[in-house]
Each structure stands twice: as C-alpha cells, then as structure tokens.
mmCIF file of C-alpha atoms in Angstrom:
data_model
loop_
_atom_site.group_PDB
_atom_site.id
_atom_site.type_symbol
_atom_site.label_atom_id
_atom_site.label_comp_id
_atom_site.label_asym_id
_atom_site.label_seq_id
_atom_site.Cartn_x
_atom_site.Cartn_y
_atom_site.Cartn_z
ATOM 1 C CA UNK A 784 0.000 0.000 0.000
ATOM 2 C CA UNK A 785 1.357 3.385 -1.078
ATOM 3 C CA UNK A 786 1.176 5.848 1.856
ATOM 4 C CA UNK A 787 0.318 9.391 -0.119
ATOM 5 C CA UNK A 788 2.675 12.035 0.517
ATOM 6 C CA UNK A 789 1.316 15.086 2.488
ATOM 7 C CA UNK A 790 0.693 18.026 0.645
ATOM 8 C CA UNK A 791 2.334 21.039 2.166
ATOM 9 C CA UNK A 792 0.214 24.287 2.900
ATOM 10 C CA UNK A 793 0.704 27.116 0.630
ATOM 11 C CA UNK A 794 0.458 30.520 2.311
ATOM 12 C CA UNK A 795 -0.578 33.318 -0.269
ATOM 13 C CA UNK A 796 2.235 34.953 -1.822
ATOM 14 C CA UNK A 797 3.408 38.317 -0.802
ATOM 15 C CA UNK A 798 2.304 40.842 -2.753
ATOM 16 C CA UNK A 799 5.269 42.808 -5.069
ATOM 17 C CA UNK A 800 5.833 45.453 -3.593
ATOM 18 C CA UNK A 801 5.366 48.891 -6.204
ATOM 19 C CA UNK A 802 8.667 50.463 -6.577
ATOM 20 C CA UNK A 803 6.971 53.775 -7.693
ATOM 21 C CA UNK A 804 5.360 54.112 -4.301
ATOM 22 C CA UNK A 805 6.883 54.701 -0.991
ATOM 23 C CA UNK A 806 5.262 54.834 2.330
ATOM 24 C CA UNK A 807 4.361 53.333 5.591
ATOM 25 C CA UNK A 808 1.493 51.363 6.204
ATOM 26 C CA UNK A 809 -0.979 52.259 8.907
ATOM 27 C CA UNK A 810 -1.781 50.185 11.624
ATOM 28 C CA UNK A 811 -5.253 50.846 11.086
ATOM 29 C CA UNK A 812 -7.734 51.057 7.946
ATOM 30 C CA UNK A 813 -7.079 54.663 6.470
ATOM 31 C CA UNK A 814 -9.766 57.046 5.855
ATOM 32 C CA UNK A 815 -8.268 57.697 2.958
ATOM 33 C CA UNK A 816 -4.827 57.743 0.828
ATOM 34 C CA UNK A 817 -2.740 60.705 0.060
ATOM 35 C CA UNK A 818 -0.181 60.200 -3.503
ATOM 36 C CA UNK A 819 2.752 62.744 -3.292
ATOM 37 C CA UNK A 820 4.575 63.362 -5.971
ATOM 38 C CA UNK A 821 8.062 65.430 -5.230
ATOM 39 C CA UNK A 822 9.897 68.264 -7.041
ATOM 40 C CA UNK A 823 12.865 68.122 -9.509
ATOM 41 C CA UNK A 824 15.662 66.164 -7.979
ATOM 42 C CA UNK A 825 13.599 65.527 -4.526
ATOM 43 C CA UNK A 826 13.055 61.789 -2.624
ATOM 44 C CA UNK A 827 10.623 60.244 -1.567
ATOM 45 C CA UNK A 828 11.446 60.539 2.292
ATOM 46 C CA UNK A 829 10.558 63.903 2.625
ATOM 47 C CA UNK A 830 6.917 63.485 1.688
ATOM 48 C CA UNK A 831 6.378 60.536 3.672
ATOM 49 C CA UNK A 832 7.039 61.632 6.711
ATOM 50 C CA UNK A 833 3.994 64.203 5.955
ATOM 51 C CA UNK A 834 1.977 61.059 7.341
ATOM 52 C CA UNK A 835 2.864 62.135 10.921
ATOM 53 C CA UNK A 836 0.435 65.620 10.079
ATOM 54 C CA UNK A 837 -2.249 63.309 8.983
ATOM 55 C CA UNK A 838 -4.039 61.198 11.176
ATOM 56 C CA UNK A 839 -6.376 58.575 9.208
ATOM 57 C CA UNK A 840 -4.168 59.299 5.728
ATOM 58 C CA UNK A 841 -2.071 56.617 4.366
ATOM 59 C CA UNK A 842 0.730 59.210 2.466
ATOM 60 C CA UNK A 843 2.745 57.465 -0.118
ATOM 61 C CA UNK A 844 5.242 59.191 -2.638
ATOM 62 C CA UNK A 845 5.833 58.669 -6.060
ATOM 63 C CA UNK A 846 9.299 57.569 -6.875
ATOM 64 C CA UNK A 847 10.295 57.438 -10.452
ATOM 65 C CA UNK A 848 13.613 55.537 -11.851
ATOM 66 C CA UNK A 849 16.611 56.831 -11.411
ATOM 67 C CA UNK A 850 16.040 58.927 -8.083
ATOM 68 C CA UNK A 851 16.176 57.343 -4.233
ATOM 69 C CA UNK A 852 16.168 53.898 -4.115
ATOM 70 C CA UNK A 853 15.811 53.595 -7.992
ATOM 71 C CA UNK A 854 18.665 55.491 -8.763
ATOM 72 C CA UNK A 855 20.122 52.662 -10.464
ATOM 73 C CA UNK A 856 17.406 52.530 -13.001
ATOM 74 C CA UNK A 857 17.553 54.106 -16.301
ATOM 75 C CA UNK A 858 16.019 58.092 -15.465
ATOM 76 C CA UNK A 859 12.833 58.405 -18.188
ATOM 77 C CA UNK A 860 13.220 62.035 -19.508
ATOM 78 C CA UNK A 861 9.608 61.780 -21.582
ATOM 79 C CA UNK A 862 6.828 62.557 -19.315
ATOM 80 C CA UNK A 863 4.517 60.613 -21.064
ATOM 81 C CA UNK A 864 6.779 57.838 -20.715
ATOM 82 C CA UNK A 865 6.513 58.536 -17.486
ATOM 83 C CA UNK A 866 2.742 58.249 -17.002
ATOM 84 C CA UNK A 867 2.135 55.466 -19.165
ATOM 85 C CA UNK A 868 4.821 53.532 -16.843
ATOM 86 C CA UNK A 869 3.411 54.585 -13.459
ATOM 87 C CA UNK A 870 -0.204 53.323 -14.456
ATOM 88 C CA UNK A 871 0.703 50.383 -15.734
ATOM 89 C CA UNK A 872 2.433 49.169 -12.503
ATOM 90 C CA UNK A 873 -0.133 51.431 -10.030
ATOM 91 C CA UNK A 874 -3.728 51.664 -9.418
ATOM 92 C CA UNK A 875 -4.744 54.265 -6.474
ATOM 93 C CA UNK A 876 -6.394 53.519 -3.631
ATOM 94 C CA UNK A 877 -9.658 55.233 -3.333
ATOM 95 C CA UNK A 878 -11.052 57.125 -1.676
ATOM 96 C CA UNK A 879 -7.689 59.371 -2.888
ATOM 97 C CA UNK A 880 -6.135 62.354 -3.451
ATOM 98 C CA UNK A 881 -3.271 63.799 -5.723
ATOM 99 C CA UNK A 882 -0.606 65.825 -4.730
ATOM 100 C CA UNK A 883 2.506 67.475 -6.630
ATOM 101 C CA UNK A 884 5.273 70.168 -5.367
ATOM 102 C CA UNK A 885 7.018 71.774 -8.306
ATOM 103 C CA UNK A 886 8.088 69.582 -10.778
ATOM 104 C CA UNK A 887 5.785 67.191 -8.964
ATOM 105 C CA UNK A 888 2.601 69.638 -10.164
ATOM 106 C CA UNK A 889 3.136 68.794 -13.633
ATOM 107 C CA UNK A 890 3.394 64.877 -13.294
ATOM 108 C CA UNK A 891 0.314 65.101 -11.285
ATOM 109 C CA UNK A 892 -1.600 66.814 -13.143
ATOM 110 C CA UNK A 893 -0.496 64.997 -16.433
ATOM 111 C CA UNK A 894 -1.210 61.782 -14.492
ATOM 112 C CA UNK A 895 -5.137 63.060 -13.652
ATOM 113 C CA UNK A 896 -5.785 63.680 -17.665
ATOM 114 C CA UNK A 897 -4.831 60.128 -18.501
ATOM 115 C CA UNK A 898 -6.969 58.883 -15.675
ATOM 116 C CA UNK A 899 -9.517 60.779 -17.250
ATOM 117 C CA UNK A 900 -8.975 59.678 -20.775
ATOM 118 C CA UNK A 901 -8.557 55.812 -19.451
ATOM 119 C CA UNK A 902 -12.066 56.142 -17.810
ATOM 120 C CA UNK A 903 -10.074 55.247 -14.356
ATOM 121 C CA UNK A 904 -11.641 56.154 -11.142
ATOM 122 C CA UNK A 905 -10.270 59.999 -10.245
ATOM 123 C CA UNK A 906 -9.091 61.605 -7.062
ATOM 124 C CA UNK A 907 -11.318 63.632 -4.824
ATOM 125 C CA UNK A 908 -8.748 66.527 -5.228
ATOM 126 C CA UNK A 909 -5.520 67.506 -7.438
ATOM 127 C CA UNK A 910 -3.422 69.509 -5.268
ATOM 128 C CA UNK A 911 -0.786 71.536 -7.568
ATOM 129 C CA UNK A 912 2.249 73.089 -5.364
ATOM 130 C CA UNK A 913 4.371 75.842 -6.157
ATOM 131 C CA UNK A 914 3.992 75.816 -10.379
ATOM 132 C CA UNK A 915 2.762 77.962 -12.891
ATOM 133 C CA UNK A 916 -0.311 76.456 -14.744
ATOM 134 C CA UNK A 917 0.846 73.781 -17.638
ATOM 135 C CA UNK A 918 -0.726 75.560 -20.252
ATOM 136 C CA UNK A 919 1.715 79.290 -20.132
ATOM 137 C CA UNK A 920 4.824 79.235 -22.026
ATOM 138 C CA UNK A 921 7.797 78.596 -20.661
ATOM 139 C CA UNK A 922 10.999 80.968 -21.166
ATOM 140 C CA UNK A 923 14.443 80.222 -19.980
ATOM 141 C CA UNK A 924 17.697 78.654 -20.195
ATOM 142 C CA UNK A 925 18.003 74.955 -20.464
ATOM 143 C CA UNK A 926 19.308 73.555 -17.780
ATOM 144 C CA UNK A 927 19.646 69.745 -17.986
ATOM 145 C CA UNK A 928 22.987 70.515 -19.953
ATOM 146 C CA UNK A 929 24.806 72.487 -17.558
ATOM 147 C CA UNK A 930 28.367 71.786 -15.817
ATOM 148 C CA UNK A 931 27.749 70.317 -12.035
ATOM 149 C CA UNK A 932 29.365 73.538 -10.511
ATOM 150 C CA UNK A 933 26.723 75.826 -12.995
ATOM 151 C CA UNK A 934 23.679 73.735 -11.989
ATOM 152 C CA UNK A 935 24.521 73.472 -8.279
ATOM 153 C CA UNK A 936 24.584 77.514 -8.136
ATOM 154 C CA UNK A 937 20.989 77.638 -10.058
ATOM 155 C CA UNK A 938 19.358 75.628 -7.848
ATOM 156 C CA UNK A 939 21.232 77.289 -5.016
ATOM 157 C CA UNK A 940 19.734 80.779 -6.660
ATOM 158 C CA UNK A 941 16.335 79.510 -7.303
ATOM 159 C CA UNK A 942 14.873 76.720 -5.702
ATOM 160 C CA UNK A 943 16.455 77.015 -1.971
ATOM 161 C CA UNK A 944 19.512 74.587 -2.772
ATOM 162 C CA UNK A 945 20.610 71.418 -1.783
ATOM 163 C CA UNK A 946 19.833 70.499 2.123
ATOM 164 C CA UNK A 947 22.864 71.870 3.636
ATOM 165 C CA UNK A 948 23.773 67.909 5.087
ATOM 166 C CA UNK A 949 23.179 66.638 1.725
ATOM 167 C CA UNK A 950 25.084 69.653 0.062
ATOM 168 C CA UNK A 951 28.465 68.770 2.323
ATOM 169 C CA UNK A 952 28.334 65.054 1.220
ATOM 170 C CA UNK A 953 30.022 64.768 -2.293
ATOM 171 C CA UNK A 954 28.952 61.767 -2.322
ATOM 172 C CA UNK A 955 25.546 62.412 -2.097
ATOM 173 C CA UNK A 956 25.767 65.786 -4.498
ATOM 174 C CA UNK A 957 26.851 63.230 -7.000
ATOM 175 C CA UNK A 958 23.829 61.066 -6.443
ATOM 176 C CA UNK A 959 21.156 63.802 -7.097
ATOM 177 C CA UNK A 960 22.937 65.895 -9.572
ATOM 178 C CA UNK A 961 21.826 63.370 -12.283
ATOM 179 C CA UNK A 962 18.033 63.056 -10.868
ATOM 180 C CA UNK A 963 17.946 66.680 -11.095
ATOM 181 C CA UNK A 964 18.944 66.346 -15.240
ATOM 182 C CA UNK A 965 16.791 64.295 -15.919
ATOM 183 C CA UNK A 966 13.891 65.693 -14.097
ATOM 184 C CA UNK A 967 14.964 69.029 -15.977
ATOM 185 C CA UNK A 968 15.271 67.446 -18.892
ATOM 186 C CA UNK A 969 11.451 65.989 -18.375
ATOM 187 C CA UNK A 970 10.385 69.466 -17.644
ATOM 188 C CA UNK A 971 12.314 70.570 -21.203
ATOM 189 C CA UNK A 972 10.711 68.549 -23.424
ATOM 190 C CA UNK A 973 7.085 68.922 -22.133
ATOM 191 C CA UNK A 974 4.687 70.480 -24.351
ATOM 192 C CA UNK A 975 1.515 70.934 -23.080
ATOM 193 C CA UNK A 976 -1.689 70.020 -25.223
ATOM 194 C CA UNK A 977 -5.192 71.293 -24.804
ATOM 195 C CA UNK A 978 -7.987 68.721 -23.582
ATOM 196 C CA UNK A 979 -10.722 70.487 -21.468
ATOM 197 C CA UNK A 980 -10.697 71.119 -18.030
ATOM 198 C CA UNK A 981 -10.772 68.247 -15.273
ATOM 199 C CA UNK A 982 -13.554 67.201 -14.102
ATOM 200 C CA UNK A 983 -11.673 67.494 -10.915
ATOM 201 C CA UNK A 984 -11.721 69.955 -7.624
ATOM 202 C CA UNK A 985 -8.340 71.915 -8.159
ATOM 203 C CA UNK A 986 -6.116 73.151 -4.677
ATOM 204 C CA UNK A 987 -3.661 75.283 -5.858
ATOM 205 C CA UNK A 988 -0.528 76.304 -3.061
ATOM 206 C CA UNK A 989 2.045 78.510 -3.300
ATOM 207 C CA UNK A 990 4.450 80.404 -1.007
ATOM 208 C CA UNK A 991 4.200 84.273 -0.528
ATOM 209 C CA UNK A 992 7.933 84.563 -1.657
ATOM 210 C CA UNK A 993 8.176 81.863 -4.390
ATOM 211 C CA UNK A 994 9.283 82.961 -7.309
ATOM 212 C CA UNK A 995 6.326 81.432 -8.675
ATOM 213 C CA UNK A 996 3.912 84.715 -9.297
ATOM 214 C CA UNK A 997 0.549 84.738 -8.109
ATOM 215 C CA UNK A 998 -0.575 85.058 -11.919
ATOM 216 C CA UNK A 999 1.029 81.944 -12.923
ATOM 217 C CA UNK A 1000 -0.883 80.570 -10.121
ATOM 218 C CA UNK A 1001 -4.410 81.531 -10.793
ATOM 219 C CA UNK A 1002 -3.918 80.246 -14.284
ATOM 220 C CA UNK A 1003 -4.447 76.956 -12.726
ATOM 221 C CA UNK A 1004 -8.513 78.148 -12.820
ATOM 222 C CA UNK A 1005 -8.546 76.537 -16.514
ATOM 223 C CA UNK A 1006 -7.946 73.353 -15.538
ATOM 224 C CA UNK A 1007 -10.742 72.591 -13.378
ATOM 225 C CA UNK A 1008 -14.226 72.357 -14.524
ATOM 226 C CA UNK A 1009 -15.699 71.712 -10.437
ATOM 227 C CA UNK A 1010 -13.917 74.491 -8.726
ATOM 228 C CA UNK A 1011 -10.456 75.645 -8.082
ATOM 229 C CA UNK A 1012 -9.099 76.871 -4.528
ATOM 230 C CA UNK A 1013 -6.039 78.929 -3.420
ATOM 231 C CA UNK A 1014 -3.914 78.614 -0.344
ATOM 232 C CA UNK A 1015 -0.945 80.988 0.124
ATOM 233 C CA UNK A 1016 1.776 80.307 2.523
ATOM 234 C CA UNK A 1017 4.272 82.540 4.405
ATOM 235 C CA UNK A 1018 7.896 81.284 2.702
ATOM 236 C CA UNK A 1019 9.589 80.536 -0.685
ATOM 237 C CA UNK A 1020 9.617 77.536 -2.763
ATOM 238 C CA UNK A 1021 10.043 75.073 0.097
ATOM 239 C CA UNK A 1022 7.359 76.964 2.140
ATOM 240 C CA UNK A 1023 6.013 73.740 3.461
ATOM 241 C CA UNK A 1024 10.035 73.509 5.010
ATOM 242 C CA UNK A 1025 9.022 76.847 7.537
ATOM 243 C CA UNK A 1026 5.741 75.253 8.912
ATOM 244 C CA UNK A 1027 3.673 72.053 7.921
ATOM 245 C CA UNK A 1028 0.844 72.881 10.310
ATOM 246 C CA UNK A 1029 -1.055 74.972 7.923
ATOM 247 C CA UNK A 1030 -0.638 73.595 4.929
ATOM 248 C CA UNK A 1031 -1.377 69.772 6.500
ATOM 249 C CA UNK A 1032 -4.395 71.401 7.340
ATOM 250 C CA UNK A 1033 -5.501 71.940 3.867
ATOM 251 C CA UNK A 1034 -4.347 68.035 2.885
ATOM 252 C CA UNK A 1035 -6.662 67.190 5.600
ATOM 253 C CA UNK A 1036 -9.403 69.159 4.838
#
C-alpha cells in the first residue's frame, strides 16, 4: 500500500511590492490615501514623513527611476513615458487624493488627464504646489545641460539649494545631480496640449515669496471644470520647510 505524501500548505504569496510608491502602512484602515509626488531632484522621504500631520491618511510618494532607491534605473526624460509607466504598474487607492510640489505639479496633473482619458476612477482633489499652470509658455535657459558647478549655483539661486547635510556630502551631491537632469530634462521637453478642463476639484498652493507669481498661479482656474481653490503660505519655494501645520491642514481638509 502506497502511503500518499502530504501536501504542504501554501500561504498566499506576498504581494510585489510597487517600486513607484513609498510609504508606511498604517496600523489601522485609512480614511483615505494621500499620492505625493516630489519636485525636480527631490526623494521620496521627505513626503512621507507628511503622514505624521495626517491622522487617518495613508501618504505614499511617487518615486520614479533613477532617483532614491531607484537610482540605479535608467532616469525616463519623456513625461509621457513617465505616465504610461506609473499606471501600468499602479492603481490608487480610493477614496484618494493627488498631490505634486514643483516639478511634482506637472506629473500630477499629467497623471489626472490620462486617468480621465482611461475612464479610471479619479481623485477627490488635485493639489498643484508651487507651479505655474501647464498651459503658459515657458521661457528660460536649459538647464539639464549644464556643468555640475553651474547647476549646483541655479538651484542654489532659485529653488532654496541642496539640504545643507546633503550639500556637504560629495557623495551624495553626486547622487542627485543626475536626478535633477533628468527631471529638468522631463520638464524641457514637455509640451503641453489642450484637452478640457478636469472634471476634478483643483487646490492650488504657493508660497508668498516663491518665485512662482501669483498670476502663474491663478492660471491653474482653466484646468478645473468643479472648482479651483487657493492657499498661500508665508515662505519661498520650500514653504512647506518653515511650517507644515497649515498647509497639513488643507491636505486634511
């Protein structure tokens, strides 16, 4: 007689983990889920830690290839490429909401028109940070081309710098410097084409001292076809760096 061999148990396999999202999980259910996506050259770190302001909000950010703990991945300098990639390896969580700082704006918002055109479930809210509306020309040098020493002074000049601790690491200079190309790069070879206004509740945010004008920021009210609302913070650029309080109060709201 032929004693059958015991078949062993097989747990359920852990899911893959996204590398385009980074975050910690809640303990509990959240209320609801909160997508960052950062500025040229930024990680993911600093918008996760926004989950601390936001009880009942699971934050994640958006990391793209070639910055954090992709940077060994090929950097996509097409931001279509870019969208097309993120959705095919991320659905969001409902109920949801959108948010991008700079740079971060853009993808965003580029991001909510081809959930649109896909017929994909939308988020509650696209929060835009800190960027002049997509549809105004852009004028300016390019600056995905410039020597290390060049582009370290612009961003220095413009956009608050490299993090002082970061800044006095070489090492670590050498490690963003290329995330920042390529993100300019992205932002070089964007051109912006018309497709109605979202059907979408726009937040726009800026900082009182950005160099960002206030103009460039109520241009945002074409994009929108529900309504569009403005938030302006004491600070530059980074205004969110001076005090998180009030503007984790709008995320929450």
């Amino acid at each position: 007689m032929i004693t059958p061999r015991p078949v062993p148990l097989l747990g359920a396999a852990p899911a893959r983990r996204n590398p385009w999202l980074n975050g910690r999980s809640l303990t509990a259910t959240p209320e609801r889920h909160l997508y960052c996506f950062p500025h040229s050259g930024g990680l993911p770190g600093e918008y996760v830690r926004w989950g601390q302001y936001l009880r009942g909000t699971q934050v994640y950010a958006v990391c793209m290839p070639g910055r954090g703990s992709r940077a060994a991945e090929p950097a996509l300098t097409d931001l279509d490429a870019v969208v097309r990639a993120l959705l095919t390896e991320t659905e969001f969580v409902a109920p949801y909401d959108l948010f991008g700082h700079s740079l971060g704006a853009l993808v965003a918002y580029e991001v909510t028109r081809e959930l649109a055109a896909r017929g994909l479930p939308l988020p509650e809210r696209l929060v835009v940070s800190a960027f002049p509306a997509p549809h105004l020309p852009r004028h300016g040098p390019q600056l995905s081309g410039l020597p290390d020493e060049e582009l370290i002074e612009l961003l220095n000049e413009r956009y608050g710098g490299i993090p002082p601790r970061t800044a006095a690491d070489p090492d670590m200079v050498a490690l963003l410097l290329p995330a920042f190309r390529a993100d300019f790069a992205l932002l070089e070879t964007y051109r912006h084409r018309e497709s109605g206004p979202l059907a979408v509740p726009l937040v726009v945010l800026g900082g009182e001292a950005d160099s960002v004008t206030p103009d460039q920021l109520d241009a945002w009210d074409r994009h929108s076809a529900v309504t569009v609302r403005r938030h302006a913070f004491s600070g530059g650029h980074f205004y969110f760096r001076d005090d998180m309080a009030p503007v984790a109060a709008v995320l929450a709201g």
